[in-house]
Coordinates of C-alpha atoms and ligand atoms in Angstrom, one line a residue:
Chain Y
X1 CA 7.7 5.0 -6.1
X2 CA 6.9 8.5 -7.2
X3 CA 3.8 10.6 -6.5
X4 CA 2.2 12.8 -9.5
X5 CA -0.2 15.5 -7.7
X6 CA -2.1 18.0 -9.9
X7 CA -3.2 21.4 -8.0
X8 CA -6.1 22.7 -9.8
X9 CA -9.3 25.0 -8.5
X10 CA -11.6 25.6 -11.1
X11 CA -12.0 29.3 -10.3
X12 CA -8.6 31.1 -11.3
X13 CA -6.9 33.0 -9.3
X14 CA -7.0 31.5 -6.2
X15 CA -3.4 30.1 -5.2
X16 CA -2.3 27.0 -7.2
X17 CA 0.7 28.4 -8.8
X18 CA 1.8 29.9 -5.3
X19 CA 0.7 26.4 -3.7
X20 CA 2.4 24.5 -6.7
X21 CA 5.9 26.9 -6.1
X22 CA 5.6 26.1 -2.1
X23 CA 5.0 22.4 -1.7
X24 CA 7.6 21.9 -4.8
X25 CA 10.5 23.8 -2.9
X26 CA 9.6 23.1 0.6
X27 CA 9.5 19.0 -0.4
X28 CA 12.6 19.9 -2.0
X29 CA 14.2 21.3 1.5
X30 CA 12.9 18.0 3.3
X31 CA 15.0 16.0 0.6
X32 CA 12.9 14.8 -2.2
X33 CA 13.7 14.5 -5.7
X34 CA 10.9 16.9 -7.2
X35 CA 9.5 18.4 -10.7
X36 CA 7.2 21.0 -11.1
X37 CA 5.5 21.3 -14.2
X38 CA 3.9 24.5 -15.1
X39 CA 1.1 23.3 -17.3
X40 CA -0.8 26.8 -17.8
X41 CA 0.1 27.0 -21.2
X42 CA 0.3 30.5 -22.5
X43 CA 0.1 32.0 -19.6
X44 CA 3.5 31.1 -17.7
X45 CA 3.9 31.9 -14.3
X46 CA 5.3 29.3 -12.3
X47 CA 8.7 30.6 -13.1
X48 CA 8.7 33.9 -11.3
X49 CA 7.1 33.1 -8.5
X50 CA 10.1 30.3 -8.2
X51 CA 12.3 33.0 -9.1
X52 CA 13.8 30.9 -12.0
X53 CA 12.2 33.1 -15.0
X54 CA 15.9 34.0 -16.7
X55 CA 17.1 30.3 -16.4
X56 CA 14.0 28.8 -19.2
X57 CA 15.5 28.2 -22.4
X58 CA 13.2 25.2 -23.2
X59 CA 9.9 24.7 -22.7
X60 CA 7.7 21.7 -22.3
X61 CA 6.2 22.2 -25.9
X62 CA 9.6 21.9 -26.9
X63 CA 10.2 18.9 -24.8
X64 CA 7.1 17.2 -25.9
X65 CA 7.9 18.1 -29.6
X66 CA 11.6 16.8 -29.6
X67 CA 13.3 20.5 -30.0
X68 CA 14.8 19.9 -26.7
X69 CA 16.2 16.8 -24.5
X70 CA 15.0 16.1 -21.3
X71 CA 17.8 17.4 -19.4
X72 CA 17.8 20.7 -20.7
X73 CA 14.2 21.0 -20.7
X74 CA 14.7 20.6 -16.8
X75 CA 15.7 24.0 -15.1
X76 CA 17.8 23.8 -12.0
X77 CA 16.8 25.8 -8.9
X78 CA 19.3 28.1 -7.7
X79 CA 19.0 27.5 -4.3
X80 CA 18.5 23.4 -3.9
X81 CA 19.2 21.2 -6.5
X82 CA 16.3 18.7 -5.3
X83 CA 14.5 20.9 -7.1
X84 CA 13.2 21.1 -11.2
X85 CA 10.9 23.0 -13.2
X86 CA 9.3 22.5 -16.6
X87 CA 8.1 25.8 -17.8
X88 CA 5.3 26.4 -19.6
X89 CA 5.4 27.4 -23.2
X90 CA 4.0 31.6 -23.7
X91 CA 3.4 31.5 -27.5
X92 CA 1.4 28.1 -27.6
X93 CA -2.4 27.5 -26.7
X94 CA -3.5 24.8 -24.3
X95 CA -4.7 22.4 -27.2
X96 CA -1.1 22.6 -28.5
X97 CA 0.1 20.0 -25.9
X98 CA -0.3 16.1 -26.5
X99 CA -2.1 15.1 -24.0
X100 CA -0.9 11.2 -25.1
X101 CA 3.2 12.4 -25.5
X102 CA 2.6 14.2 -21.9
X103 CA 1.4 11.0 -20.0
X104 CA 4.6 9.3 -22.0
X105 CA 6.8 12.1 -20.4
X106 CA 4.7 11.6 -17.0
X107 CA 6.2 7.5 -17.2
X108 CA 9.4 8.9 -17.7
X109 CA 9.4 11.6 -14.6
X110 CA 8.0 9.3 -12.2
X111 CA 11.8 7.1 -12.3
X112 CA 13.8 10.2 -12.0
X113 CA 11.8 12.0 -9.3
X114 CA 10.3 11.7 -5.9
X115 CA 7.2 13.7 -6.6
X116 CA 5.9 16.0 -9.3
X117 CA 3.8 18.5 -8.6
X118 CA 1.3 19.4 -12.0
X119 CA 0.0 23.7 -12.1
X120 CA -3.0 23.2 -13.9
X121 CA -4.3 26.5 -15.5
X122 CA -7.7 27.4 -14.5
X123 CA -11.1 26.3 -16.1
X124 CA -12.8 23.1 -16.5
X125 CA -11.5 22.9 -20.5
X126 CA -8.7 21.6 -22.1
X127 CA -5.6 22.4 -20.2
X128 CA -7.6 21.2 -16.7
X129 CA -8.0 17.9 -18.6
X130 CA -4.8 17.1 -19.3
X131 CA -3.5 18.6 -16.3
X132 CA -5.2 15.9 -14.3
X133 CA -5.5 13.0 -16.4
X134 CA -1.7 11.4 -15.1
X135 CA -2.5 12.3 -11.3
X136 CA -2.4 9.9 -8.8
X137 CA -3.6 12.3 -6.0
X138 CA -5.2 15.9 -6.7
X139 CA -5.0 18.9 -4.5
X140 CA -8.0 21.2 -5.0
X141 CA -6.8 24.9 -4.0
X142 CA -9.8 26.9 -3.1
X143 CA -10.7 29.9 -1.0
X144 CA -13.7 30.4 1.5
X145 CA -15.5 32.7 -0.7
X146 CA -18.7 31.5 -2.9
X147 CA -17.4 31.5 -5.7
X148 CA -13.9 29.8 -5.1
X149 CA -16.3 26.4 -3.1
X150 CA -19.1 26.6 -5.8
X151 CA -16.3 26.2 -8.6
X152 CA -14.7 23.4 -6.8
X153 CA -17.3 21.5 -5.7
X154 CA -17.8 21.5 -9.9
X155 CA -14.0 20.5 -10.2
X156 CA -14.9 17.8 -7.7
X157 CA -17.8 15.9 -9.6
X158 CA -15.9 16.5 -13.3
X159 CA -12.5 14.7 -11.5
X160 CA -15.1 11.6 -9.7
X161 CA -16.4 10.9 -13.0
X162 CA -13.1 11.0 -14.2
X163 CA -12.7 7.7 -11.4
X164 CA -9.9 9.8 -9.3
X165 CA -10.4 9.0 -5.9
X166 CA -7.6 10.9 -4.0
X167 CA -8.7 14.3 -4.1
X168 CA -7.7 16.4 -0.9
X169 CA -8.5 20.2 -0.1
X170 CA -5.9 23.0 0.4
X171 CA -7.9 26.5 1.8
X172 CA -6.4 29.4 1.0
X173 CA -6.2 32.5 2.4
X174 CA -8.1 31.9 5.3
X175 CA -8.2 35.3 7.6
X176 CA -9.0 33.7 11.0
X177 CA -10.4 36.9 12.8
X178 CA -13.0 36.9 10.3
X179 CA -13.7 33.0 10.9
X180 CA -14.0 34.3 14.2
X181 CA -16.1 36.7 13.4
X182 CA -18.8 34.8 11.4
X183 CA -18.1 36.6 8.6
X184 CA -16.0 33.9 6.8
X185 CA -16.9 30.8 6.4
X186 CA -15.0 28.2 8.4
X187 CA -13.3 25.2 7.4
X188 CA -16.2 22.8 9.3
X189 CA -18.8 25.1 6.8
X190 CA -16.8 24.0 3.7
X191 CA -15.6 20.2 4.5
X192 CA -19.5 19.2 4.7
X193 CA -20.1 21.3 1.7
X194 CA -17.1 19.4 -0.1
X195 CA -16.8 16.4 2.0
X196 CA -13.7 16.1 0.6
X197 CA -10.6 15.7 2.6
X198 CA -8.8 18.6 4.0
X199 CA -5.2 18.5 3.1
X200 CA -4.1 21.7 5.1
X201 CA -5.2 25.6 5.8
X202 CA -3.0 28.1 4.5
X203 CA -3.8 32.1 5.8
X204 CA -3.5 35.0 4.0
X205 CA -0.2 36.7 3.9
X206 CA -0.2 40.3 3.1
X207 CA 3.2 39.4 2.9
X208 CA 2.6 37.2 -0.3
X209 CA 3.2 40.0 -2.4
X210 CA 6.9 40.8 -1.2
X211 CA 7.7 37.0 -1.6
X212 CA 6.6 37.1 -5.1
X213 CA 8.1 40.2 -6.0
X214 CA 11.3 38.6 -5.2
X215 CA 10.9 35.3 -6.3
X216 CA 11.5 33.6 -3.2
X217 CA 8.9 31.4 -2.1
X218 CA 7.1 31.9 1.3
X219 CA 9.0 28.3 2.3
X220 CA 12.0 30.1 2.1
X221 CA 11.1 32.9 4.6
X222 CA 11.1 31.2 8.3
X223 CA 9.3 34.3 9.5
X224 CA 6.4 33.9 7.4
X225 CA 3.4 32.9 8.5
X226 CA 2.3 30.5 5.7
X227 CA 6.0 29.3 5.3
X228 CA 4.6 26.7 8.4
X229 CA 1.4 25.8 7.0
X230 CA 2.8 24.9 3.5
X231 CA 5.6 23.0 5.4
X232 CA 3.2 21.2 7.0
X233 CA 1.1 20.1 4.0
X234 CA 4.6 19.0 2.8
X235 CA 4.8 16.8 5.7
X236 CA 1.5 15.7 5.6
X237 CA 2.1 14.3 1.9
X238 CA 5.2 12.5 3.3
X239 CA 2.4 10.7 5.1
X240 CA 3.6 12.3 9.1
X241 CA 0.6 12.8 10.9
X242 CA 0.6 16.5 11.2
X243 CA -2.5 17.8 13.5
X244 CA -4.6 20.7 11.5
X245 CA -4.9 24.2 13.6
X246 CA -8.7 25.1 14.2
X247 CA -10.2 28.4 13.3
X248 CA -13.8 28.1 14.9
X249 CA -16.0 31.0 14.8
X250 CA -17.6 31.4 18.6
X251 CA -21.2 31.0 19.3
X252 CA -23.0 34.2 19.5
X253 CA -24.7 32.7 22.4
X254 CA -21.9 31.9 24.1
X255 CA -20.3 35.4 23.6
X256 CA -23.8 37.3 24.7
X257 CA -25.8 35.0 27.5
X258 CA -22.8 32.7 28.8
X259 CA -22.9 34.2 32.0
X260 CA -27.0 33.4 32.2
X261 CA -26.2 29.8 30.9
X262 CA -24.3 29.9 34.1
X263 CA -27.2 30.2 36.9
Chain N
X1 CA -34.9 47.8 17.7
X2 CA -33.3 45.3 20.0
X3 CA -34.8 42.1 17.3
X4 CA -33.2 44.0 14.2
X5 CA -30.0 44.0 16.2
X6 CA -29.9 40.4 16.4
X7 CA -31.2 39.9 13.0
X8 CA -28.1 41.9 11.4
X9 CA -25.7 39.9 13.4
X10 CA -26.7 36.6 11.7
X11 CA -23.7 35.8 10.2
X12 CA -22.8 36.4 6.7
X13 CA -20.5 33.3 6.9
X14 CA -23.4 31.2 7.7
X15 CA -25.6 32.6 4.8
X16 CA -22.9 32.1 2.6
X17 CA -22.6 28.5 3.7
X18 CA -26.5 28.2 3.4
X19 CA -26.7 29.7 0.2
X20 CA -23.7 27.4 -1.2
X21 CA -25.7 24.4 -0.1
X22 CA -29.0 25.1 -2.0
X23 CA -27.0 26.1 -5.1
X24 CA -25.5 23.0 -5.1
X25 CA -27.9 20.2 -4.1
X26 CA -29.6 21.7 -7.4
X27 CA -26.6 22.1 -9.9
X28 CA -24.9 18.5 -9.2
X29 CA -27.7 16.8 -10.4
X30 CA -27.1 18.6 -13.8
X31 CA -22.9 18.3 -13.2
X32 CA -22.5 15.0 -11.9
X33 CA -25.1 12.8 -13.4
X34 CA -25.1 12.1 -16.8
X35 CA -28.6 10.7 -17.1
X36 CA -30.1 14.0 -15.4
X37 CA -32.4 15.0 -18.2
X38 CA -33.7 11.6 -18.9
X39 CA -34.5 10.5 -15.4
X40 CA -36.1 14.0 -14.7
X41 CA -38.4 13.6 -18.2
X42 CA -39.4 10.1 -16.9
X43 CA -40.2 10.9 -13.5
X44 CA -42.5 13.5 -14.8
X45 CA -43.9 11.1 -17.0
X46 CA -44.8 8.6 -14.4
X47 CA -45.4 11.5 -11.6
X48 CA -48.2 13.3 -14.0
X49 CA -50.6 9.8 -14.1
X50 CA -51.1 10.6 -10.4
X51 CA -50.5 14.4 -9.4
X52 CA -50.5 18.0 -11.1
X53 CA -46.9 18.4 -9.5
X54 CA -44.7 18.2 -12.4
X55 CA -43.4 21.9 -12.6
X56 CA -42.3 21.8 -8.8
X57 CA -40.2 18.7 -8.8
X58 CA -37.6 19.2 -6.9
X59 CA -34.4 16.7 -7.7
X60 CA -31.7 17.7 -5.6
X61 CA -27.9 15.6 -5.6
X62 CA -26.4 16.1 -1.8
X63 CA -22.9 14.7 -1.1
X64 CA -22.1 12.8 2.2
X65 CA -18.9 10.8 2.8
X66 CA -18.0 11.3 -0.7
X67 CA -20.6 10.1 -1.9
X68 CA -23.8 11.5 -4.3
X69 CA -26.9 11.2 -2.6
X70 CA -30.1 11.8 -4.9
X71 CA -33.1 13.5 -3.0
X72 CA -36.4 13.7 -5.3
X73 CA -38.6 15.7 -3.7
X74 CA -42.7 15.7 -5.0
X75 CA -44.6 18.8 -3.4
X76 CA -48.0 17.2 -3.8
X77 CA -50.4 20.6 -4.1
X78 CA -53.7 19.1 -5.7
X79 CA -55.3 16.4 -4.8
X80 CA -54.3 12.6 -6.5
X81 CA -56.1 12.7 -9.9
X82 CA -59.1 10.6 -10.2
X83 CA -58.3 7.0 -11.4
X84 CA -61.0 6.9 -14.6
X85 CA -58.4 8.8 -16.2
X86 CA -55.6 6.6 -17.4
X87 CA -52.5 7.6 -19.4
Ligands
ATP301 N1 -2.1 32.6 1.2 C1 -2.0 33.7 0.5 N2 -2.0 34.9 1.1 C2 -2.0 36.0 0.4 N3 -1.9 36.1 -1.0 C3 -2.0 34.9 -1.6 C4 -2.0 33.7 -1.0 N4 -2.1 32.7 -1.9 C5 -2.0 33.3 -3.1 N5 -2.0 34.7 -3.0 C6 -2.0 35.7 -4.0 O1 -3.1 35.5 -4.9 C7 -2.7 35.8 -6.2 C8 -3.1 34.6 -7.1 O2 -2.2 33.6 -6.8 P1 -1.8 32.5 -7.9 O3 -1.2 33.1 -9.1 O4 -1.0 31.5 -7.2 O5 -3.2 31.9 -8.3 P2 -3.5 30.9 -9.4 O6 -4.7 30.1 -8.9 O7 -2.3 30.1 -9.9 O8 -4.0 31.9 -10.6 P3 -4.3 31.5 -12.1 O9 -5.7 30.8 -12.1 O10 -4.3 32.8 -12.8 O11 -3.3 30.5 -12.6 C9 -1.3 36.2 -6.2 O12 -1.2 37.6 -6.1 C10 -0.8 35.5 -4.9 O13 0.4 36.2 -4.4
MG302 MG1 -1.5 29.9 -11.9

């Protein structure tokens, strides 16, 4: 029994390949059998973030066009060997890939592996559509900004009409002083916006940066602070019942006339 | 002034959230149902026997539960047109 999950946004930019690379290797380190698929055609990326960029010799165009088997097609990870991605192809366009020969390879995956995890490219075009089409469950990355909840709440109605029911909510980059502040929105603000279900809260990490200079996933570092949320989304999707940490912003009332309240 | 004070502290998280909503409840109508444009040209059809309203219609889709809840909203400015006039 295999799980396909897509992660896609609508607005680019905001953390799928990063959440794609995460949930892939930290699943990996709790034991699963796992493929992730970069499906941003073009515009490959998953493959340095996971480090693996010098190990692609074939590509999923390839794959999906016969120049390669299966097996070589499949790059190992260095450091776990749960762990497999299918790079994108850089010289191809997103209309080059089948969607019908992808669904086929999809079949194939889901006896070989515990979960695959799908990097959709960002958009609402092509690419998205294929991305998505062979998911069971879809994991909506999106960041507390305009922009980022306006584009998903899009990404929402397009995957409904599509009849996919299990679509979840990852926020990214959530700064909780400013939650605090009132000058972010919080995750209470965006869940009735959405009403979709939230999957797990992931803050921002000025410390990103140095993990994917590296290539070495946040997952990897114990002393990172996202390293625990993405672990716990992990667990989450292993179906453990993994409580949510709250970022609430305080009342201004509270703050300024609690001690009035009082008398 | 003490009032401006407490008008610059409202929140921008809270207009962003307000603003999001009223975006919304009028794009999903347009996004999510297919039969948008032809339920909005019938409802102005039948709307226009009775009232002068037609240009501020206000069709908006909110989401609750998961699910798409359609709000149709009819401002009625002038009074109900006379019934001698039929359509
Ligand atoms: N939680 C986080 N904290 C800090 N930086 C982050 C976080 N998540 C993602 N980033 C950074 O945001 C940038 C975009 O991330 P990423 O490439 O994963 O987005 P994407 O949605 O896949 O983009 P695209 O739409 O181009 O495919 C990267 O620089 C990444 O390091
Ligand atoms: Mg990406």
């Amino acid at each position: 029994m295999s799980k396909i999950y897509t992660i896609t946004s609508g607005k680019g930019g905001v953390g799928k390949s990063t959440t794609t690379a995460n949930l892939a290797l930290g699943m990996a380190i709790l034991g699963k059998k796992v493929v992730a698929i970069d499906l941003d055609i073009g515009l490959r990326n998953l493959d340095m973030i996971l480090g693996l960029e010098n190990r692609i010799v074939y590509n999923i165009i390839d794959l999906l066009e016969g120049r390669a088997k299966l097996n070589s097609a499949l790059i190992r990870d260095k450091r776990n060997d749960n762990l497999k991605l299918l790079a994108a192809s850089q010289t191809n366009s997103k209309e080059d890939l089948s969607k019908e020969k992808f669904l086929n390879l999809l079949e194939q995956l889901k006896e070989q592996f515990d979960f695959v995890f799908i990097d959709s490219p960002a958009g609402i075009e092509t690419g998205f559509s294929n991305a998505f089409a062979g998911a069971d469950n879809i994991i909506i990355v999106a960041t507390p900004e305009i922009s980022s909840i306006r584009d998903a709440d899009r990404v929402v109605g397009i995957l409904e009409a599509n009849g996919k029911k299990n679509i979840s909510l990852i926020l990214n980059r959530v700064q909780p002083e400013l939650v605090k502040k009132g000058e972010m929105m919080s995750q209470e603000d965006i869940l009735q916006i959405l009403a979709i279900d939230l999957l797990g809260i992931v803050p921002n990490d000025p410390r990103m940066i140095e993990y994917t200079n590296k290539g070495e996933p946040a997952v990897l570092n114990k002393s990172s602070i996202t390293a625990n949320a993405y672990m716990n989304i992990t667990r989450r999707l292993l179906g453990e019942d993994v409580p949510q940490i709250e970022f609430k912003p305080k009342g201004l009332f509270q703050k300024l006339f609690g001690k009035l309240q009082r008398t | 002034m003490l009032f401006d004070f407490f008008k610059r502290k409202k929140k921008s998280a809270k207009e962003a959230a307000e603003r999001l909503h009223i975006i919304l409840a009028h794009e999903r109508g347009m996004t999510r149902l297919p039969f948008f444009d032809d339920l909005k040209a019938d409802l102005i059809k039948v709307l226009s026997k009775y009232t002068n309203t037609k240009d501020s219609l206000d069709i908006r889709v909110n989401r609750q539960d998961g699910y798409d809840i359609l709000e149709i909203n009819v401002p009625i400015k002038n009074k109900a047109k006379r019934q001698k006039t039929p359509a």
